[in-house]
Amino acid sequence: MTQKSSLDVSRRSLLLGAGATLAGSALLPRMAFGQSPIKAAGIYTVPVEQQWVSRIHIAAEAAKAAGQIDYTFTENTANTDYPRVMREYAESGVKLIVGEIFGVEQEAREVAAEYPEVAFLMGSSFMPDAALPNLAVFDNYIQDASYLSGIIAGAMTKSGKIGMVGGFPIPEVNRLMHAFMAGVKETRKDATFQVSFIGSWFDPPKAKETAFAMIDGGADMLYAERFGVSDAAKERGVLAIGNVIDTQKDYPDTVVASALWHFEPTLQKAIANINAGSFKADNYGVYSFMKEGGCSLAPLGTFEGKVPAAAMDLVRTREAAIKAGTFTVEINDTEPKSS
C-alpha cells in the first residue's frame, strides 16, 4: 500500500485547512492518562482533497492531533485493490479502519469477517449485518443542510431554472438532491431542474462541461455536488450552491451557500465505543443529522445580506425546528429526474 511521506501529509494538511483541523482538535476529548491511541487507517478510492473523503480525513487528523488515534491513510485505491489494502492494514495491527466500500461491498465484508478483532467503520449503501459485528456503516445523511441550502437557492434564482450535477445516482447523492429540490420549492414553487450524473466521483472537467450545457439551457443556479461545477458557474457568471465542503472563499462571487458535512460526531462515537469495548455492527449514519451536529449550513460569507430576508427567516425557522425534532426533512433515496 502507498504510504504518504511527512512532506505529502503537510502539503495535504494545508490544502485541507490544517489550521481549522488542529483548532477543532482542541475541542475533542483527550485520551485518558495511560491510554494508548487507537491505531487507525483510512482507505480512500479518491484523493483526500475530494469533497466527501476530505471530511473523513479532516476528522481523523483532528482525532490524531487530540491524541485519540494514530492515523495513516491510503488514497486513490482502486476497488479491485481495496480488499488487499484492507488485509494489509489489518495484518499490520491496525484496530480501526475507516473508508468507503460503495463499489466493493461484498468483498470488503468478507475481509472484515477474517479480522474480527479489527473495527471497520465504512461508508456504505447497505445496513449493518448483525452476523458481522465488527463492521459498522455510515453515510452522509446531510439532507437537513441540503434542504436549507435549497431554500436559499430558490430565493436567489432569477430564471427559476436550476442545474444539478452529481457523481452517481446512488442514495448518498440522491437524498441530498431531493432535499435540495424540496428546499427550492419552498421559495420558488415554479422552479424546474436539469439533473445529470457524470459517472465519476472525481472528474472536474466532465462536471464542468456538464454544467456548461445546463447554463446554455437557461440555468442561472447550479447545485455543485461535484468539483468543476462551481468553476463553470464562475466562468459564466451564474450562481452555485456547494455540497459537503465550504468553497465560498474560493468562489466569493459564485457560491451563495453550502451544505456542510461534519464527520467528527461519527468518528468520535466509534472511538468511544472502541475504547469502551462496545463497538458493534451499527448504523452510524444518524450522526450526520443536523441535530447530532453532523451537518450545518455554511456561513454566507460575501453573500451575507444579499439573500432575501424572508428566505433567511425561513431558513432560521426550519433550522430550529429540525434541531428540535419538530420538522423532518424527507429522506428520498430514489434517483431524481429532470423536470
mmCIF file of C-alpha atoms in Angstrom:
data_model
loop_
_atom_site.group_PDB
_atom_site.id
_atom_site.type_symbol
_atom_site.label_atom_id
_atom_site.label_comp_id
_atom_site.label_asym_id
_atom_site.label_seq_id
_atom_site.Cartn_x
_atom_site.Cartn_y
_atom_site.Cartn_z
ATOM 1 C CA MET A 1 0.000 0.000 0.000
ATOM 2 C CA THR A 2 1.128 3.551 -0.609
ATOM 3 C CA GLN A 3 2.065 5.492 2.500
ATOM 4 C CA LYS A 4 2.263 9.278 2.479
ATOM 5 C CA SER A 5 5.551 10.954 3.329
ATOM 6 C CA SER A 6 5.560 13.654 6.004
ATOM 7 C CA LEU A 7 6.040 16.231 3.236
ATOM 8 C CA ASP A 8 2.965 14.968 1.382
ATOM 9 C CA VAL A 9 0.895 14.969 4.548
ATOM 10 C CA SER A 10 1.967 18.547 5.328
ATOM 11 C CA ARG A 11 1.013 19.663 1.832
ATOM 12 C CA ARG A 12 -2.357 17.987 2.066
ATOM 13 C CA SER A 13 -2.951 19.478 5.514
ATOM 14 C CA LEU A 14 -2.518 22.947 4.075
ATOM 15 C CA LEU A 15 -4.874 22.206 1.206
ATOM 16 C CA LEU A 16 -7.492 20.792 3.543
ATOM 17 C CA GLY A 17 -7.290 23.580 6.093
ATOM 18 C CA ALA A 18 -4.921 22.263 8.720
ATOM 19 C CA GLY A 19 -5.464 25.297 10.915
ATOM 20 C CA ALA A 20 -9.143 24.548 11.273
ATOM 21 C CA THR A 21 -8.401 20.872 11.830
ATOM 22 C CA LEU A 22 -5.916 21.466 14.616
ATOM 23 C CA ALA A 23 -8.080 24.133 16.189
ATOM 24 C CA GLY A 24 -11.000 21.724 16.134
ATOM 25 C CA SER A 25 -8.904 19.052 17.779
ATOM 26 C CA ALA A 26 -8.664 21.243 20.870
ATOM 27 C CA LEU A 27 -12.411 20.733 21.287
ATOM 28 C CA LEU A 28 -12.138 16.944 21.199
ATOM 29 C CA PRO A 29 -11.693 14.868 24.353
ATOM 30 C CA ARG A 30 -8.088 13.876 25.042
ATOM 31 C CA MET A 31 -7.087 10.291 25.656
ATOM 32 C CA ALA A 32 -7.243 9.206 29.270
ATOM 33 C CA PHE A 33 -3.885 9.112 31.075
ATOM 34 C CA GLY A 34 -2.059 5.897 30.240
ATOM 35 C CA GLN A 35 -4.439 5.029 27.418
ATOM 36 C CA SER A 36 -2.698 4.491 24.091
ATOM 37 C CA PRO A 37 -4.064 5.989 20.877
ATOM 38 C CA ILE A 38 -6.003 3.575 18.693
ATOM 39 C CA LYS A 39 -4.002 2.515 15.666
ATOM 40 C CA ALA A 40 -6.212 3.641 12.782
ATOM 41 C CA ALA A 41 -6.092 3.751 8.984
ATOM 42 C CA GLY A 42 -8.156 5.340 6.248
ATOM 43 C CA ILE A 43 -8.620 3.704 2.841
ATOM 44 C CA TYR A 44 -9.979 6.008 0.147
ATOM 45 C CA THR A 45 -10.743 5.424 -3.526
ATOM 46 C CA VAL A 46 -10.159 9.081 -4.428
ATOM 47 C CA PRO A 47 -7.711 11.834 -3.410
ATOM 48 C CA VAL A 48 -8.176 13.174 0.102
ATOM 49 C CA GLU A 49 -8.969 16.584 -1.405
ATOM 50 C CA GLN A 50 -12.217 15.180 -2.826
ATOM 51 C CA GLN A 51 -15.231 16.647 -1.004
ATOM 52 C CA TRP A 52 -16.680 13.575 0.704
ATOM 53 C CA VAL A 53 -13.421 11.915 1.660
ATOM 54 C CA SER A 54 -11.902 15.204 2.824
ATOM 55 C CA ARG A 55 -14.447 15.375 5.636
ATOM 56 C CA ILE A 56 -13.420 11.933 6.920
ATOM 57 C CA HIS A 57 -9.746 12.788 6.590
ATOM 58 C CA ILE A 58 -10.090 16.112 8.428
ATOM 59 C CA ALA A 59 -11.955 14.457 11.315
ATOM 60 C CA ALA A 60 -9.303 11.753 11.530
ATOM 61 C CA GLU A 61 -6.462 14.286 11.526
ATOM 62 C CA ALA A 62 -8.206 16.182 14.338
ATOM 63 C CA ALA A 63 -8.566 12.979 16.369
ATOM 64 C CA LYS A 64 -4.885 12.274 15.748
ATOM 65 C CA ALA A 65 -3.927 15.761 16.957
ATOM 66 C CA ALA A 66 -6.036 15.169 20.076
ATOM 67 C CA GLY A 67 -4.062 12.003 20.804
ATOM 68 C CA GLN A 68 -7.041 9.706 20.270
ATOM 69 C CA ILE A 69 -5.780 7.784 17.263
ATOM 70 C CA ASP A 70 -2.521 7.002 15.496
ATOM 71 C CA TYR A 71 -3.720 7.634 11.927
ATOM 72 C CA THR A 72 -2.344 6.862 8.491
ATOM 73 C CA PHE A 73 -4.113 6.621 5.154
ATOM 74 C CA THR A 74 -4.020 5.351 1.596
ATOM 75 C CA GLU A 75 -5.760 7.264 -1.204
ATOM 76 C CA ASN A 76 -6.630 6.553 -4.861
ATOM 77 C CA THR A 77 -7.229 2.882 -4.045
ATOM 78 C CA ALA A 78 -8.948 1.087 -6.922
ATOM 79 C CA ASN A 79 -11.942 -1.051 -5.970
ATOM 80 C CA THR A 80 -10.041 -4.087 -7.251
ATOM 81 C CA ASP A 81 -7.250 -3.342 -4.759
ATOM 82 C CA TYR A 82 -9.457 -2.376 -1.844
ATOM 83 C CA PRO A 83 -9.690 -5.825 -0.182
ATOM 84 C CA ARG A 84 -5.917 -6.246 -0.426
ATOM 85 C CA VAL A 85 -5.253 -2.902 1.255
ATOM 86 C CA MET A 86 -7.771 -3.757 3.981
ATOM 87 C CA ARG A 87 -5.923 -7.003 4.675
ATOM 88 C CA GLU A 88 -2.522 -5.313 4.732
ATOM 89 C CA TYR A 89 -3.659 -2.768 7.302
ATOM 90 C CA ALA A 90 -5.370 -5.450 9.408
ATOM 91 C CA GLU A 91 -2.245 -7.603 9.307
ATOM 92 C CA SER A 92 -0.126 -4.599 10.386
ATOM 93 C CA GLY A 93 -2.010 -4.299 13.674
ATOM 94 C CA VAL A 94 -4.446 -1.518 12.827
ATOM 95 C CA LYS A 95 -7.500 -1.667 15.116
ATOM 96 C CA LEU A 96 -9.775 0.806 13.317
ATOM 97 C CA ILE A 97 -10.181 1.010 9.548
ATOM 98 C CA VAL A 98 -12.353 3.734 8.076
ATOM 99 C CA GLY A 99 -13.191 4.147 4.403
ATOM 100 C CA GLU A 100 -15.818 3.768 1.692
ATOM 101 C CA ILE A 101 -16.897 0.440 0.224
ATOM 102 C CA PHE A 102 -19.725 1.513 -2.076
ATOM 103 C CA GLY A 103 -18.131 -0.242 -5.058
ATOM 104 C CA VAL A 104 -16.811 -3.266 -3.194
ATOM 105 C CA GLU A 105 -19.460 -4.152 -0.621
ATOM 106 C CA GLN A 106 -19.322 -7.955 -0.721
ATOM 107 C CA GLU A 107 -15.546 -8.268 -0.903
ATOM 108 C CA ALA A 108 -14.996 -5.753 1.907
ATOM 109 C CA ARG A 109 -17.415 -7.547 4.199
ATOM 110 C CA GLU A 110 -15.662 -10.835 3.508
ATOM 111 C CA VAL A 111 -12.352 -9.274 4.547
ATOM 112 C CA ALA A 112 -13.899 -7.812 7.707
ATOM 113 C CA ALA A 113 -15.105 -11.281 8.660
ATOM 114 C CA GLU A 114 -11.489 -12.502 8.518
ATOM 115 C CA TYR A 115 -10.360 -9.959 11.143
ATOM 116 C CA PRO A 116 -12.938 -9.910 13.956
ATOM 117 C CA GLU A 117 -10.529 -8.043 16.247
ATOM 118 C CA VAL A 118 -10.455 -5.042 13.881
ATOM 119 C CA ALA A 119 -13.232 -2.410 13.916
ATOM 120 C CA PHE A 120 -14.337 -1.417 10.407
ATOM 121 C CA LEU A 121 -16.236 1.865 10.041
ATOM 122 C CA MET A 122 -17.173 2.031 6.390
ATOM 123 C CA GLY A 123 -19.210 4.298 4.153
ATOM 124 C CA SER A 124 -21.852 2.013 2.667
ATOM 125 C CA SER A 125 -25.191 1.993 0.876
ATOM 126 C CA PHE A 126 -26.283 -1.021 2.916
ATOM 127 C CA MET A 127 -27.266 -1.514 6.509
ATOM 128 C CA PRO A 128 -25.087 -3.304 9.093
ATOM 129 C CA ASP A 129 -25.258 -7.068 9.463
ATOM 130 C CA ALA A 130 -25.505 -8.463 12.995
ATOM 131 C CA ALA A 131 -23.644 -11.542 11.743
ATOM 132 C CA LEU A 132 -20.655 -9.263 11.083
ATOM 133 C CA PRO A 133 -20.369 -7.489 14.457
ATOM 134 C CA ASN A 134 -17.080 -5.689 13.748
ATOM 135 C CA LEU A 135 -18.323 -3.746 10.705
ATOM 136 C CA ALA A 136 -20.394 -0.601 11.232
ATOM 137 C CA VAL A 137 -21.627 1.598 8.394
ATOM 138 C CA PHE A 138 -22.095 5.328 7.935
ATOM 139 C CA ASP A 139 -23.247 7.724 5.278
ATOM 140 C CA ASN A 140 -23.548 11.446 4.702
ATOM 141 C CA TYR A 141 -27.123 11.985 5.799
ATOM 142 C CA ILE A 142 -26.873 15.765 5.418
ATOM 143 C CA GLN A 143 -30.319 16.182 3.906
ATOM 144 C CA ASP A 144 -31.148 18.738 6.622
ATOM 145 C CA ALA A 145 -28.453 21.158 5.470
ATOM 146 C CA SER A 146 -29.148 20.423 1.798
ATOM 147 C CA TYR A 147 -32.783 21.379 2.298
ATOM 148 C CA LEU A 148 -31.806 24.692 3.902
ATOM 149 C CA SER A 149 -29.414 25.468 1.041
ATOM 150 C CA GLY A 150 -32.283 24.834 -1.354
ATOM 151 C CA ILE A 151 -34.403 27.487 0.346
ATOM 152 C CA ILE A 152 -31.637 29.986 -0.385
ATOM 153 C CA ALA A 153 -31.195 28.784 -3.967
ATOM 154 C CA GLY A 154 -34.895 29.187 -4.686
ATOM 155 C CA ALA A 155 -34.790 32.744 -3.413
ATOM 156 C CA MET A 156 -31.713 33.651 -5.476
ATOM 157 C CA THR A 157 -32.521 32.182 -8.894
ATOM 158 C CA LYS A 158 -33.978 34.657 -11.382
ATOM 159 C CA SER A 159 -34.891 32.261 -14.175
ATOM 160 C CA GLY A 160 -36.225 29.524 -11.905
ATOM 161 C CA LYS A 161 -34.076 27.060 -13.871
ATOM 162 C CA ILE A 162 -31.608 25.101 -11.770
ATOM 163 C CA GLY A 163 -28.911 22.702 -12.948
ATOM 164 C CA MET A 164 -27.811 19.789 -10.770
ATOM 165 C CA VAL A 165 -24.629 17.811 -11.464
ATOM 166 C CA GLY A 166 -23.957 14.667 -9.444
ATOM 167 C CA GLY A 167 -21.436 11.836 -9.457
ATOM 168 C CA PHE A 168 -23.597 8.712 -9.490
ATOM 169 C CA PRO A 169 -27.345 8.265 -8.813
ATOM 170 C CA ILE A 170 -26.821 6.369 -5.562
ATOM 171 C CA PRO A 171 -28.664 7.002 -2.270
ATOM 172 C CA GLU A 172 -25.831 9.128 -0.868
ATOM 173 C CA VAL A 173 -26.295 11.608 -3.719
ATOM 174 C CA ASN A 174 -29.989 11.160 -4.442
ATOM 175 C CA ARG A 175 -31.199 12.044 -0.949
ATOM 176 C CA LEU A 176 -29.245 15.300 -0.926
ATOM 177 C CA MET A 177 -30.552 16.318 -4.334
ATOM 178 C CA HIS A 178 -34.155 15.594 -3.346
ATOM 179 C CA ALA A 179 -33.768 17.563 -0.111
ATOM 180 C CA PHE A 180 -32.246 20.488 -2.020
ATOM 181 C CA MET A 181 -35.096 20.423 -4.542
ATOM 182 C CA ALA A 182 -37.658 20.394 -1.727
ATOM 183 C CA GLY A 183 -35.986 23.447 -0.221
ATOM 184 C CA VAL A 184 -36.017 25.262 -3.562
ATOM 185 C CA LYS A 185 -39.750 24.662 -3.878
ATOM 186 C CA GLU A 186 -40.296 26.453 -0.561
ATOM 187 C CA THR A 187 -39.218 29.767 -2.091
ATOM 188 C CA ARG A 188 -39.630 29.151 -5.840
ATOM 189 C CA LYS A 189 -42.614 26.879 -6.463
ATOM 190 C CA ASP A 190 -42.309 27.083 -10.254
ATOM 191 C CA ALA A 191 -38.648 26.077 -10.312
ATOM 192 C CA THR A 192 -37.517 23.451 -12.826
ATOM 193 C CA PHE A 193 -34.470 21.213 -12.614
ATOM 194 C CA GLN A 194 -31.925 19.770 -15.028
ATOM 195 C CA VAL A 195 -30.381 16.687 -13.398
ATOM 196 C CA SER A 196 -27.311 14.876 -14.709
ATOM 197 C CA PHE A 197 -24.749 12.385 -13.362
ATOM 198 C CA ILE A 198 -21.205 12.257 -14.717
ATOM 199 C CA GLY A 199 -20.396 8.658 -13.724
ATOM 200 C CA SER A 200 -17.369 9.612 -11.630
ATOM 201 C CA TRP A 201 -16.535 10.800 -8.131
ATOM 202 C CA PHE A 202 -13.647 12.924 -9.298
ATOM 203 C CA ASP A 203 -13.723 14.298 -12.839
ATOM 204 C CA PRO A 204 -13.841 18.122 -12.608
ATOM 205 C CA PRO A 205 -13.502 18.670 -16.390
ATOM 206 C CA LYS A 206 -16.510 16.450 -17.129
ATOM 207 C CA ALA A 207 -18.561 18.069 -14.348
ATOM 208 C CA LYS A 208 -17.650 21.483 -15.709
ATOM 209 C CA GLU A 209 -18.702 20.623 -19.255
ATOM 210 C CA THR A 210 -21.974 19.170 -17.988
ATOM 211 C CA ALA A 211 -22.616 22.381 -16.042
ATOM 212 C CA PHE A 212 -21.861 24.492 -19.133
ATOM 213 C CA ALA A 213 -24.579 22.598 -21.015
ATOM 214 C CA MET A 214 -27.062 23.336 -18.245
ATOM 215 C CA ILE A 215 -26.194 27.022 -18.287
ATOM 216 C CA ASP A 216 -26.681 27.005 -22.056
ATOM 217 C CA GLY A 217 -30.095 25.530 -21.309
ATOM 218 C CA GLY A 218 -31.029 28.522 -19.181
ATOM 219 C CA ALA A 219 -29.900 27.545 -15.678
ATOM 220 C CA ASP A 220 -28.745 30.504 -13.586
ATOM 221 C CA MET A 221 -28.242 28.469 -10.395
ATOM 222 C CA LEU A 222 -26.197 25.273 -10.144
ATOM 223 C CA TYR A 223 -26.097 22.573 -7.480
ATOM 224 C CA ALA A 224 -22.399 21.664 -7.265
ATOM 225 C CA GLU A 225 -22.404 18.111 -5.951
ATOM 226 C CA ARG A 226 -19.076 17.583 -7.759
ATOM 227 C CA PHE A 227 -15.883 19.599 -8.222
ATOM 228 C CA GLY A 228 -15.870 21.513 -11.512
ATOM 229 C CA VAL A 229 -19.434 22.786 -11.360
ATOM 230 C CA SER A 230 -18.603 25.971 -9.466
ATOM 231 C CA ASP A 231 -15.824 26.668 -11.968
ATOM 232 C CA ALA A 232 -18.383 26.619 -14.773
ATOM 233 C CA ALA A 233 -20.698 28.873 -12.776
ATOM 234 C CA LYS A 234 -17.876 31.317 -12.113
ATOM 235 C CA GLU A 235 -16.855 31.487 -15.765
ATOM 236 C CA ARG A 236 -20.416 32.080 -16.952
ATOM 237 C CA GLY A 237 -21.414 34.478 -14.187
ATOM 238 C CA VAL A 238 -24.171 32.363 -12.608
ATOM 239 C CA LEU A 239 -24.593 31.237 -9.006
ATOM 240 C CA ALA A 240 -23.915 27.908 -7.318
ATOM 241 C CA ILE A 241 -24.703 26.000 -4.128
ATOM 242 C CA GLY A 242 -21.920 23.917 -2.604
ATOM 243 C CA ASN A 243 -22.070 20.453 -1.116
ATOM 244 C CA VAL A 244 -20.204 18.769 1.780
ATOM 245 C CA ILE A 245 -17.408 21.391 1.978
ATOM 246 C CA ASP A 246 -17.341 25.192 2.142
ATOM 247 C CA THR A 247 -15.864 26.694 -1.037
ATOM 248 C CA GLN A 248 -17.236 30.207 -0.573
ATOM 249 C CA LYS A 249 -13.783 31.724 -0.122
ATOM 250 C CA ASP A 250 -12.659 30.129 -3.381
ATOM 251 C CA TYR A 251 -15.719 31.374 -5.280
ATOM 252 C CA PRO A 252 -16.715 34.565 -3.423
ATOM 253 C CA ASP A 253 -18.951 35.849 -6.222
ATOM 254 C CA THR A 254 -20.391 32.459 -7.132
ATOM 255 C CA VAL A 255 -21.114 30.114 -4.212
ATOM 256 C CA VAL A 256 -24.030 31.510 -2.238
ATOM 257 C CA ALA A 257 -24.321 28.759 0.364
ATOM 258 C CA SER A 258 -23.119 25.222 1.074
ATOM 259 C CA ALA A 259 -24.441 22.219 2.964
ATOM 260 C CA LEU A 260 -21.561 21.023 5.150
ATOM 261 C CA TRP A 261 -20.879 17.507 6.395
ATOM 262 C CA HIS A 262 -19.110 17.123 9.748
ATOM 263 C CA PHE A 263 -17.699 13.623 10.208
ATOM 264 C CA GLU A 264 -16.439 14.342 13.718
ATOM 265 C CA PRO A 265 -19.570 13.107 15.581
ATOM 266 C CA THR A 266 -19.460 9.828 13.642
ATOM 267 C CA LEU A 267 -15.775 9.193 14.276
ATOM 268 C CA GLN A 268 -15.964 10.260 17.914
ATOM 269 C CA LYS A 269 -18.783 7.800 18.564
ATOM 270 C CA ALA A 270 -16.745 4.987 17.024
ATOM 271 C CA ILE A 271 -13.637 5.885 19.035
ATOM 272 C CA ALA A 272 -15.650 5.993 22.262
ATOM 273 C CA ASN A 273 -17.226 2.611 21.544
ATOM 274 C CA ILE A 274 -13.882 1.009 20.700
ATOM 275 C CA ASN A 275 -12.359 2.296 23.939
ATOM 276 C CA ALA A 276 -15.385 1.025 25.865
ATOM 277 C CA GLY A 277 -15.235 -2.355 24.158
ATOM 278 C CA SER A 278 -18.749 -1.854 22.795
ATOM 279 C CA PHE A 279 -18.114 -1.343 19.062
ATOM 280 C CA LYS A 280 -20.614 -3.420 17.075
ATOM 281 C CA ALA A 281 -22.470 -3.615 13.782
ATOM 282 C CA ASP A 282 -24.480 -0.419 13.779
ATOM 283 C CA ASN A 283 -25.711 2.389 11.543
ATOM 284 C CA TYR A 284 -23.617 5.469 12.272
ATOM 285 C CA GLY A 285 -25.416 7.451 9.588
ATOM 286 C CA VAL A 286 -27.613 9.098 12.200
ATOM 287 C CA TYR A 287 -24.615 11.065 13.478
ATOM 288 C CA SER A 288 -24.658 13.061 10.233
ATOM 289 C CA PHE A 289 -28.063 14.537 11.109
ATOM 290 C CA MET A 290 -28.160 18.225 11.990
ATOM 291 C CA LYS A 291 -29.488 17.564 15.499
ATOM 292 C CA GLU A 292 -26.348 15.449 16.135
ATOM 293 C CA GLY A 293 -24.018 18.157 14.859
ATOM 294 C CA GLY A 294 -23.223 16.145 11.741
ATOM 295 C CA CYS A 295 -24.179 18.814 9.232
ATOM 296 C CA SER A 296 -24.739 22.534 9.014
ATOM 297 C CA LEU A 297 -25.306 25.397 6.611
ATOM 298 C CA ALA A 298 -22.056 27.212 5.878
ATOM 299 C CA PRO A 299 -21.774 30.952 6.595
ATOM 300 C CA LEU A 300 -22.896 33.051 3.620
ATOM 301 C CA GLY A 301 -19.644 34.987 3.526
ATOM 302 C CA THR A 302 -19.762 37.569 0.753
ATOM 303 C CA PHE A 303 -23.455 36.833 0.210
ATOM 304 C CA GLU A 304 -24.365 37.893 3.750
ATOM 305 C CA GLY A 305 -27.193 40.407 3.429
ATOM 306 C CA LYS A 306 -27.758 39.595 -0.258
ATOM 307 C CA VAL A 307 -30.222 36.743 0.266
ATOM 308 C CA PRO A 308 -33.814 37.981 0.686
ATOM 309 C CA ALA A 309 -34.672 38.459 4.358
ATOM 310 C CA ALA A 310 -37.823 36.348 4.078
ATOM 311 C CA ALA A 311 -35.781 33.386 2.843
ATOM 312 C CA MET A 312 -33.277 33.702 5.681
ATOM 313 C CA ASP A 313 -36.100 33.946 8.201
ATOM 314 C CA LEU A 314 -37.474 30.677 6.823
ATOM 315 C CA VAL A 315 -34.014 29.090 6.996
ATOM 316 C CA ARG A 316 -33.670 30.038 10.662
ATOM 317 C CA THR A 317 -37.181 28.826 11.470
ATOM 318 C CA ARG A 318 -36.685 25.486 9.741
ATOM 319 C CA GLU A 319 -33.207 25.010 11.231
ATOM 320 C CA ALA A 320 -34.531 25.493 14.751
ATOM 321 C CA ALA A 321 -37.408 23.078 14.081
ATOM 322 C CA ILE A 322 -35.035 20.454 12.631
ATOM 323 C CA LYS A 323 -32.811 20.630 15.701
ATOM 324 C CA ALA A 324 -35.846 20.475 17.983
ATOM 325 C CA GLY A 325 -37.218 17.473 16.145
ATOM 326 C CA THR A 326 -40.460 19.195 15.144
ATOM 327 C CA PHE A 327 -39.631 19.327 11.430
ATOM 328 C CA THR A 328 -38.244 16.395 9.466
ATOM 329 C CA VAL A 329 -36.613 16.610 6.061
ATOM 330 C CA GLU A 330 -37.683 13.654 3.952
ATOM 331 C CA ILE A 331 -35.011 11.087 3.102
ATOM 332 C CA ASN A 332 -35.681 10.100 -0.506
ATOM 333 C CA ASP A 333 -33.062 7.765 -1.954
ATOM 334 C CA THR A 334 -34.692 7.320 -5.380
ATOM 335 C CA GLU A 335 -32.944 8.725 -8.439
ATOM 336 C CA PRO A 336 -34.014 12.340 -9.072
ATOM 337 C CA LYS A 337 -35.183 13.241 -12.556
ATOM 338 C CA SER A 338 -35.143 16.439 -14.589
ATOM 339 C CA SER A 339 -38.356 18.453 -14.579
#
